[in-house]
Amino acid sequence: MKHYKIAVLAGDGIGPEITQEAIKVLKVVEERNDVTFELMPALFGACAYFATGDAFPQETIAICDQADAILKGPIGLSHEESKKIPVDKQPERGALLPLRRRYNTYANFRPVSLPKALAHFSPLKPEVIGEGIDLIMVRELVGGLYFGEKEMGVNAQGLRYVRETLEYDEAQIRRIMHQAFKLAMKRRKLLHNIHKSNVLKSSVLWNEVMEEVAKEYPEVKVVNYLVDAAATALCLNPAQFDVMVMENMFGDILSDQGGGILGSLGLMPSACLGDDKAYYEPSHGSAPDIAGKNIANPYSMIGSVAMMLENSFDMADEAKNVWAAMQGVFADGFSTADLSKPGSGVKMISTVEFGDKVVEKLRAMPKV
Ligand code: IPM
Ligand code: MG
């Protein structure tokens, strides 16, 4: 019997509701497999700040340190509410970036996937979607602008100014490239390298290192794309992409666009992998406007569980079953409010009902 410790950071806004559904799925995975999960809940985000004065408190750090994997819900407050917290303690700067830094989770995998049968969820026309959307964005997660030195002040002319630095060294670029090329080898052997080398020197180095690493993967076809052009191409012809690799900020922006072409950010789970520790989170925010209403889509959180099963617990087959269970709920014509707009023909169910249906489907699947 395998035993794993999972730190559960439910987060803010819709975080606790969608985490609850992910936990239901973990319980069913326990029933069906020779595995037990020890769930270790901990405060993280704005809720942690209000309870302890710190968005990533020491107790939470200790729990995460011990965990075999971390399941993290979305964090953050509305723009207005955020102002109640000092800038450096706000959950993004005070908790999420420190979590990424502490565990050096440099490789962020963000699948953007919509089978043909679910193409009606997407705002794109059926002829654009073709056989469906199935790509993965590989985002560098611990470098670049988000982690560079920052300074704010008043300059010699008496004007307020700000300076943020974008820094990468070749080792940081090389390791994310290896992750991307390895993934491409397992898929269509096609890698889109996203950059902005016509303006940014950081992209010039990025591309140089990419070309060096590419020599180790001669079977992979590399296509270079400027990030702005890639944004357009994602709307006009997403099927051309399979694995896309990019630096931190480009990945932040393009992955939200990924949610846009699927029809909902609620369809965006992710895995954040370091060499020694991994954590799993939806790519979207905490949606404070719909929090507590039992209407949020738990797909991204349950999908993050599937990614955890595959990447941290070596349970790829059961992970496939979790994905299939969720697709099955959609295929039966149900979804949460984000994807069941009037006229869509999709029957609206609540967060809890979505989780219940996934659990029911998963229980019905042959054990692996
Ligand atoms: C994401 C989020 C975070 C990021 C925020 C919450 C700091 O937008 O994971 O994409 O910018 O990385
Ligand atoms: Mg983002």
Short mmCIF file of C-alpha atoms and ligand atoms in Angstrom, two decimals:
data_model
loop_
_atom_site.label_atom_id
_atom_site.label_comp_id
_atom_site.label_asym_id
_atom_site.label_seq_id
_atom_site.Cartn_x
_atom_site.Cartn_y
_atom_site.Cartn_z
CA MET A 1 0.00 0.00 0.00
CA LYS A 2 1.47 3.34 -1.05
CA HIS A 3 1.02 6.33 1.24
CA TYR A 4 1.36 9.94 0.18
CA LYS A 5 1.11 13.20 2.08
CA ILE A 6 -0.67 15.99 0.24
CA ALA A 7 -0.60 19.57 1.48
CA VAL A 8 -3.99 21.04 0.62
CA LEU A 9 -4.00 24.81 0.23
CA ALA A 10 -7.61 25.63 -0.60
CA GLY A 11 -6.86 29.34 -1.08
CA ASP A 12 -9.31 32.20 -1.50
CA GLY A 13 -12.56 32.98 -3.33
CA ILE A 14 -13.86 29.86 -5.07
CA GLY A 15 -10.78 27.93 -3.88
CA PRO A 16 -12.40 26.09 -0.94
CA GLU A 17 -15.46 24.99 -2.98
CA ILE A 18 -13.53 23.59 -5.90
CA THR A 19 -10.95 22.02 -3.58
CA GLN A 20 -13.76 20.15 -1.83
CA GLU A 21 -14.68 18.51 -5.14
CA ALA A 22 -11.07 17.62 -5.85
CA ILE A 23 -10.87 15.95 -2.43
CA LYS A 24 -13.94 13.86 -3.25
CA VAL A 25 -12.12 12.58 -6.30
CA LEU A 26 -8.99 11.79 -4.28
CA LYS A 27 -11.12 9.71 -1.89
CA VAL A 28 -12.48 7.66 -4.78
CA VAL A 29 -8.96 7.17 -6.10
CA GLU A 30 -8.06 5.76 -2.67
CA GLU A 31 -11.03 3.37 -2.82
CA ARG A 32 -9.99 2.10 -6.22
CA ASN A 33 -6.23 1.77 -5.75
CA ASP A 34 -3.64 0.50 -3.31
CA VAL A 35 -2.95 3.97 -2.08
CA THR A 36 -3.78 6.20 0.85
CA PHE A 37 -3.57 9.96 0.91
CA GLU A 38 -2.90 11.93 4.05
CA LEU A 39 -4.46 15.33 3.45
CA MET A 40 -2.79 18.16 5.30
CA PRO A 41 -4.86 21.35 4.99
CA ALA A 42 -3.07 24.66 5.48
CA LEU A 43 -3.83 28.35 5.14
CA PHE A 44 -2.42 30.08 2.08
CA GLY A 45 -3.27 33.35 0.39
CA ALA A 46 -5.41 36.24 1.60
CA CYS A 47 -7.18 33.97 4.12
CA ALA A 48 -3.79 33.20 5.66
CA TYR A 49 -2.86 36.86 5.73
CA PHE A 50 -6.04 37.81 7.62
CA ALA A 51 -5.61 34.92 10.08
CA THR A 52 -1.88 35.21 10.73
CA GLY A 53 -0.54 38.40 9.15
CA ASP A 54 1.30 36.37 6.55
CA ALA A 55 0.00 35.00 3.23
CA PHE A 56 2.42 32.03 3.37
CA PRO A 57 2.76 31.43 7.12
CA GLN A 58 5.49 29.34 8.75
CA GLU A 59 3.04 26.55 9.67
CA THR A 60 2.03 26.26 6.02
CA ILE A 61 5.66 26.22 4.92
CA ALA A 62 6.35 23.38 7.38
CA ILE A 63 3.40 21.38 6.03
CA CYS A 64 4.44 21.92 2.41
CA ASP A 65 8.03 20.95 3.25
CA GLN A 66 6.82 17.58 4.53
CA ALA A 67 4.35 16.93 1.71
CA ASP A 68 4.94 14.57 -1.20
CA ALA A 69 2.88 16.94 -3.32
CA ILE A 70 0.95 20.16 -2.90
CA LEU A 71 -2.58 20.78 -4.17
CA LYS A 72 -3.25 24.47 -4.31
CA GLY A 73 -6.46 26.35 -5.02
CA PRO A 74 -6.59 29.83 -6.52
CA ILE A 75 -5.68 32.78 -4.34
CA GLY A 76 -6.27 36.52 -4.32
CA LEU A 77 -8.95 39.11 -3.73
CA SER A 78 -10.82 41.55 -5.92
CA HIS A 79 -8.84 44.57 -7.08
CA GLU A 80 -10.49 46.74 -4.41
CA GLU A 81 -10.21 44.24 -1.55
CA SER A 82 -6.52 43.67 -2.35
CA LYS A 83 -5.80 47.22 -1.35
CA LYS A 84 -6.52 46.25 2.28
CA ILE A 85 -3.27 44.26 2.28
CA PRO A 86 0.18 45.87 2.04
CA VAL A 87 1.57 45.42 -1.48
CA ASP A 88 4.34 42.99 -0.53
CA LYS A 89 2.02 40.82 1.57
CA GLN A 90 -0.70 40.50 -1.06
CA PRO A 91 -1.24 36.83 -1.83
CA GLU A 92 0.38 36.81 -5.27
CA ARG A 93 3.62 38.47 -4.15
CA GLY A 94 3.41 37.28 -0.54
CA ALA A 95 2.46 33.63 -1.06
CA LEU A 96 2.39 32.33 -4.60
CA LEU A 97 5.72 33.62 -5.88
CA PRO A 98 7.46 32.59 -2.62
CA LEU A 99 5.93 29.08 -2.99
CA ARG A 100 7.27 28.82 -6.52
CA ARG A 101 10.66 30.12 -5.43
CA ARG A 102 10.94 27.89 -2.35
CA TYR A 103 10.34 24.69 -4.28
CA ASN A 104 11.96 25.89 -7.48
CA THR A 105 8.99 24.71 -9.52
CA TYR A 106 10.39 26.01 -12.76
CA ALA A 107 8.37 23.90 -15.18
CA ASN A 108 4.72 24.77 -15.49
CA PHE A 109 2.58 22.58 -17.74
CA ARG A 110 -0.72 24.08 -18.83
CA PRO A 111 -2.80 21.84 -21.07
CA VAL A 112 -5.27 23.59 -23.36
CA SER A 113 -7.53 20.81 -24.41
CA LEU A 114 -11.03 20.49 -25.83
CA PRO A 115 -12.12 17.33 -27.62
CA LYS A 116 -14.07 17.79 -30.86
CA ALA A 117 -17.25 16.62 -29.13
CA LEU A 118 -17.03 19.59 -26.77
CA ALA A 119 -16.18 22.16 -29.43
CA HIS A 120 -19.47 23.94 -28.69
CA PHE A 121 -17.88 25.26 -25.46
CA SER A 122 -15.37 27.27 -27.46
CA PRO A 123 -16.08 30.75 -28.83
CA LEU A 124 -14.15 29.71 -31.95
CA LYS A 125 -16.04 28.48 -35.01
CA PRO A 126 -16.23 24.70 -35.56
CA GLU A 127 -14.22 24.99 -38.77
CA VAL A 128 -11.42 26.68 -36.83
CA ILE A 129 -11.42 24.01 -34.15
CA GLY A 130 -11.41 21.15 -36.64
CA GLU A 131 -10.55 17.93 -34.81
CA GLY A 132 -10.39 19.69 -31.46
CA ILE A 133 -7.84 21.69 -29.50
CA ASP A 134 -5.08 19.72 -27.81
CA LEU A 135 -1.94 21.61 -26.94
CA ILE A 136 0.25 22.13 -23.90
CA MET A 137 1.91 25.37 -22.92
CA VAL A 138 5.18 24.91 -21.08
CA ARG A 139 5.78 28.04 -19.07
CA GLU A 140 9.05 28.88 -17.27
CA LEU A 141 7.81 29.66 -13.78
CA VAL A 142 10.56 30.96 -11.54
CA GLY A 143 12.50 33.47 -13.65
CA GLY A 144 12.07 36.56 -15.75
CA LEU A 145 10.28 39.74 -14.79
CA TYR A 146 8.21 38.18 -12.02
CA PHE A 147 11.31 37.31 -10.02
CA GLY A 148 13.72 40.08 -11.04
CA GLU A 149 14.86 42.91 -8.84
CA LYS A 150 12.29 45.65 -8.39
CA GLU A 151 12.66 49.22 -7.33
CA MET A 152 10.23 52.10 -6.92
CA GLY A 153 11.13 55.63 -6.01
CA VAL A 154 11.38 59.25 -7.04
CA ASN A 155 14.00 60.14 -9.63
CA ALA A 156 16.26 63.19 -9.92
CA GLN A 157 13.51 65.07 -11.79
CA GLY A 158 11.12 64.46 -8.89
CA LEU A 159 9.06 61.95 -10.87
CA ARG A 160 7.89 58.66 -9.42
CA TYR A 161 9.57 55.82 -11.30
CA VAL A 162 9.67 52.06 -11.27
CA ARG A 163 12.28 49.57 -12.48
CA GLU A 164 11.83 45.83 -12.82
CA THR A 165 14.44 43.55 -14.25
CA LEU A 166 14.06 40.59 -16.57
CA GLU A 167 16.88 38.17 -16.01
CA TYR A 168 17.56 34.61 -17.17
CA ASP A 169 20.76 32.66 -17.18
CA GLU A 170 21.43 29.91 -19.67
CA ALA A 171 20.94 27.13 -17.11
CA GLN A 172 17.42 28.34 -16.37
CA ILE A 173 16.61 28.38 -20.07
CA ARG A 174 18.26 25.02 -20.73
CA ARG A 175 16.31 23.14 -18.08
CA ILE A 176 12.90 24.36 -19.25
CA MET A 177 13.88 23.61 -22.86
CA HIS A 178 14.73 20.02 -21.91
CA GLN A 179 11.31 19.68 -20.31
CA ALA A 180 9.63 21.02 -23.44
CA PHE A 181 11.62 18.88 -25.87
CA LYS A 182 11.04 15.75 -23.77
CA LEU A 183 7.32 16.42 -23.81
CA ALA A 184 7.41 17.03 -27.56
CA MET A 185 9.13 13.65 -28.00
CA LYS A 186 6.21 11.98 -26.22
CA ARG A 187 3.66 13.80 -28.38
CA ARG A 188 3.74 15.05 -31.98
CA LYS A 189 7.48 15.86 -32.03
CA LEU A 190 6.58 19.45 -32.74
CA LEU A 191 7.69 22.36 -30.58
CA HIS A 192 6.67 25.97 -30.99
CA ASN A 193 9.27 28.24 -29.42
CA ILE A 194 7.60 31.49 -28.36
CA HIS A 195 9.84 34.54 -28.10
CA LYS A 196 10.24 38.25 -28.81
CA SER A 197 13.80 38.34 -30.08
CA ASN A 198 13.12 41.26 -32.42
CA VAL A 199 12.99 43.47 -29.31
CA LEU A 200 14.13 41.65 -26.17
CA LYS A 201 17.71 40.53 -25.61
CA SER A 202 16.38 37.98 -23.15
CA SER A 203 14.70 36.30 -26.11
CA VAL A 204 17.94 36.37 -28.10
CA LEU A 205 19.63 34.30 -25.39
CA TRP A 206 16.50 32.18 -25.02
CA ASN A 207 16.64 31.28 -28.72
CA GLU A 208 20.38 30.62 -28.69
CA VAL A 209 20.01 28.13 -25.84
CA MET A 210 16.94 26.62 -27.50
CA GLU A 211 18.99 25.92 -30.63
CA GLU A 212 21.75 24.26 -28.59
CA VAL A 213 19.26 22.03 -26.78
CA ALA A 214 17.44 21.24 -30.04
CA LYS A 215 20.58 19.42 -31.27
CA GLU A 216 19.90 16.77 -28.61
CA TYR A 217 16.41 16.18 -30.00
CA PRO A 218 16.93 15.99 -33.76
CA GLU A 219 13.52 14.38 -34.32
CA VAL A 220 11.65 17.37 -32.93
CA LYS A 221 10.60 19.98 -35.47
CA VAL A 222 10.97 23.47 -34.00
CA VAL A 223 8.83 26.36 -35.18
CA ASN A 224 9.75 29.82 -33.93
CA TYR A 225 6.93 32.22 -33.26
CA LEU A 226 6.95 35.80 -32.01
CA VAL A 227 4.72 36.00 -28.96
CA ASP A 228 2.37 38.60 -30.41
CA ALA A 229 1.91 36.61 -33.60
CA ALA A 230 1.34 33.48 -31.52
CA ALA A 231 -1.54 35.23 -29.77
CA THR A 232 -3.28 35.74 -33.10
CA ALA A 233 -2.46 32.26 -34.33
CA LEU A 234 -4.00 30.73 -31.21
CA CYS A 235 -7.33 32.23 -32.27
CA LEU A 236 -7.08 31.64 -36.00
CA ASN A 237 -5.55 28.17 -36.11
CA PRO A 238 -4.96 26.57 -32.70
CA ALA A 239 -4.66 23.10 -34.22
CA GLN A 240 -1.21 23.92 -35.58
CA PHE A 241 0.18 23.92 -32.03
CA ASP A 242 1.10 20.94 -29.92
CA VAL A 243 3.79 21.86 -27.36
CA MET A 244 4.59 25.55 -26.90
CA VAL A 245 7.47 26.74 -24.71
CA MET A 246 7.85 30.25 -23.35
CA GLU A 247 9.23 32.41 -20.57
CA ASN A 248 7.29 33.32 -17.48
CA MET A 249 5.27 36.40 -18.45
CA PHE A 250 4.51 35.23 -21.99
CA GLY A 251 3.22 32.00 -20.45
CA ASP A 252 1.06 33.84 -17.96
CA ILE A 253 -0.65 35.81 -20.71
CA LEU A 254 -0.91 33.17 -23.43
CA SER A 255 -2.20 30.52 -21.03
CA ASP A 256 -5.13 32.73 -20.07
CA GLN A 257 -5.76 33.12 -23.77
CA GLY A 258 -5.72 29.33 -23.86
CA GLY A 259 -8.64 29.37 -21.42
CA GLY A 260 -10.33 31.90 -23.69
CA ILE A 261 -10.20 29.71 -26.77
CA LEU A 262 -11.58 26.77 -24.77
CA GLY A 263 -14.46 28.89 -23.58
CA SER A 264 -13.62 29.07 -19.88
CA LEU A 265 -10.62 29.54 -17.63
CA GLY A 266 -12.36 26.90 -15.53
CA LEU A 267 -10.94 24.35 -17.98
CA MET A 268 -7.31 25.19 -17.15
CA PRO A 269 -5.55 22.91 -14.65
CA SER A 270 -1.77 22.93 -14.31
CA ALA A 271 1.26 21.16 -12.92
CA CYS A 272 4.24 23.08 -11.52
CA LEU A 273 7.24 20.82 -11.32
CA GLY A 274 10.61 21.30 -9.69
CA ASP A 275 13.36 18.73 -9.38
CA ASP A 276 12.38 17.81 -5.80
CA LYS A 277 8.83 19.05 -5.27
CA ALA A 278 5.73 19.67 -7.33
CA TYR A 279 2.55 21.54 -6.79
CA TYR A 280 -0.69 21.54 -8.76
CA GLU A 281 -3.09 24.41 -9.27
CA PRO A 282 -5.75 25.80 -11.57
CA SER A 283 -4.26 28.46 -13.85
CA HIS A 284 -7.11 30.81 -13.12
CA GLY A 285 -7.80 33.26 -10.30
CA SER A 286 -10.04 33.02 -7.25
CA ALA A 287 -13.11 34.58 -8.96
CA PRO A 288 -14.30 36.43 -5.81
CA ASP A 289 -17.44 37.59 -7.64
CA ILE A 290 -18.85 34.06 -7.78
CA ALA A 291 -17.32 32.69 -4.55
CA GLY A 292 -19.59 30.79 -2.16
CA LYS A 293 -22.41 30.42 -4.71
CA ASN A 294 -21.76 26.79 -5.62
CA ILE A 295 -21.50 27.71 -9.31
CA ALA A 296 -17.75 27.60 -9.99
CA ASN A 297 -16.37 24.95 -12.29
CA PRO A 298 -14.19 22.47 -10.38
CA TYR A 299 -12.73 20.97 -13.60
CA SER A 300 -9.42 22.81 -13.27
CA MET A 301 -8.99 21.66 -9.68
CA ILE A 302 -9.93 18.05 -10.43
CA GLY A 303 -7.71 18.19 -13.52
CA SER A 304 -4.89 19.35 -11.25
CA VAL A 305 -5.49 16.22 -9.18
CA ALA A 306 -5.20 14.14 -12.36
CA MET A 307 -1.89 15.83 -13.14
CA MET A 308 -0.74 15.11 -9.58
CA LEU A 309 -1.61 11.43 -9.89
CA GLU A 310 0.40 11.19 -13.09
CA ASN A 311 3.42 13.29 -12.20
CA SER A 312 3.86 12.81 -8.45
CA PHE A 313 2.38 9.37 -7.75
CA ASP A 314 3.12 7.44 -10.91
CA MET A 315 -0.59 6.74 -11.50
CA ALA A 316 -0.93 7.73 -15.15
CA ASP A 317 -3.72 5.25 -15.87
CA GLU A 318 -5.90 6.42 -13.02
CA ALA A 319 -5.19 10.01 -14.10
CA LYS A 320 -6.60 9.12 -17.53
CA ASN A 321 -9.71 7.78 -15.82
CA VAL A 322 -10.18 11.06 -13.96
CA TRP A 323 -9.94 13.01 -17.22
CA ALA A 324 -12.35 10.59 -18.88
CA ALA A 325 -14.80 10.91 -15.98
CA MET A 326 -14.88 14.68 -16.39
CA GLN A 327 -15.21 14.47 -20.17
CA GLY A 328 -18.04 12.01 -19.57
CA VAL A 329 -19.98 14.53 -17.51
CA PHE A 330 -19.64 17.06 -20.33
CA ALA A 331 -20.53 14.46 -22.92
CA ASP A 332 -23.76 13.76 -21.00
CA GLY A 333 -24.63 17.40 -21.64
CA PHE A 334 -23.90 18.89 -18.20
CA SER A 335 -21.67 21.68 -17.05
CA THR A 336 -21.37 24.46 -14.52
CA ALA A 337 -22.62 28.00 -15.19
CA ASP A 338 -19.48 29.15 -17.08
CA LEU A 339 -20.19 26.69 -19.89
CA SER A 340 -23.96 26.44 -19.83
CA LYS A 341 -24.99 29.84 -21.07
CA PRO A 342 -28.58 30.22 -22.29
CA GLY A 343 -28.92 28.81 -25.79
CA SER A 344 -25.85 26.60 -25.42
CA GLY A 345 -27.96 23.48 -24.96
CA VAL A 346 -25.80 22.53 -21.96
CA LYS A 347 -27.66 21.65 -18.75
CA MET A 348 -26.46 23.71 -15.80
CA ILE A 349 -25.26 21.92 -12.68
CA SER A 350 -23.65 23.21 -9.50
CA THR A 351 -20.06 22.82 -8.34
CA VAL A 352 -21.08 20.02 -5.97
CA GLU A 353 -23.18 18.25 -8.61
CA PHE A 354 -20.28 18.35 -11.04
CA GLY A 355 -18.04 16.72 -8.42
CA ASP A 356 -20.72 14.12 -7.64
CA LYS A 357 -21.09 13.22 -11.29
CA VAL A 358 -17.34 12.89 -11.77
CA VAL A 359 -17.17 10.62 -8.73
CA GLU A 360 -20.03 8.50 -10.05
CA LYS A 361 -18.33 8.12 -13.45
CA LEU A 362 -14.98 7.31 -11.89
CA ARG A 363 -16.47 4.65 -9.61
CA ALA A 364 -18.02 3.01 -12.66
CA MET A 365 -14.71 2.71 -14.50
CA PRO A 366 -12.75 -0.52 -14.57
CA LYS A 367 -10.00 -0.46 -11.97
CA VAL A 368 -6.49 -0.16 -13.31
C1 IPM B 1 -1.04 32.33 -12.92
C2 IPM B 1 -1.48 33.51 -12.13
C3 IPM B 1 -0.32 34.01 -11.28
C4 IPM B 1 0.82 34.37 -12.21
C5 IPM B 1 -0.66 35.17 -10.35
C6 IPM B 1 -1.81 34.83 -9.43
C7 IPM B 1 0.53 35.64 -9.58
O1 IPM B 1 -1.97 34.50 -12.96
O2 IPM B 1 -0.62 31.33 -12.29
O3 IPM B 1 -1.09 32.38 -14.14
O4 IPM B 1 0.86 35.49 -12.70
O5 IPM B 1 1.67 33.54 -12.44
MG MG B 2 -2.09 33.93 -14.96
#
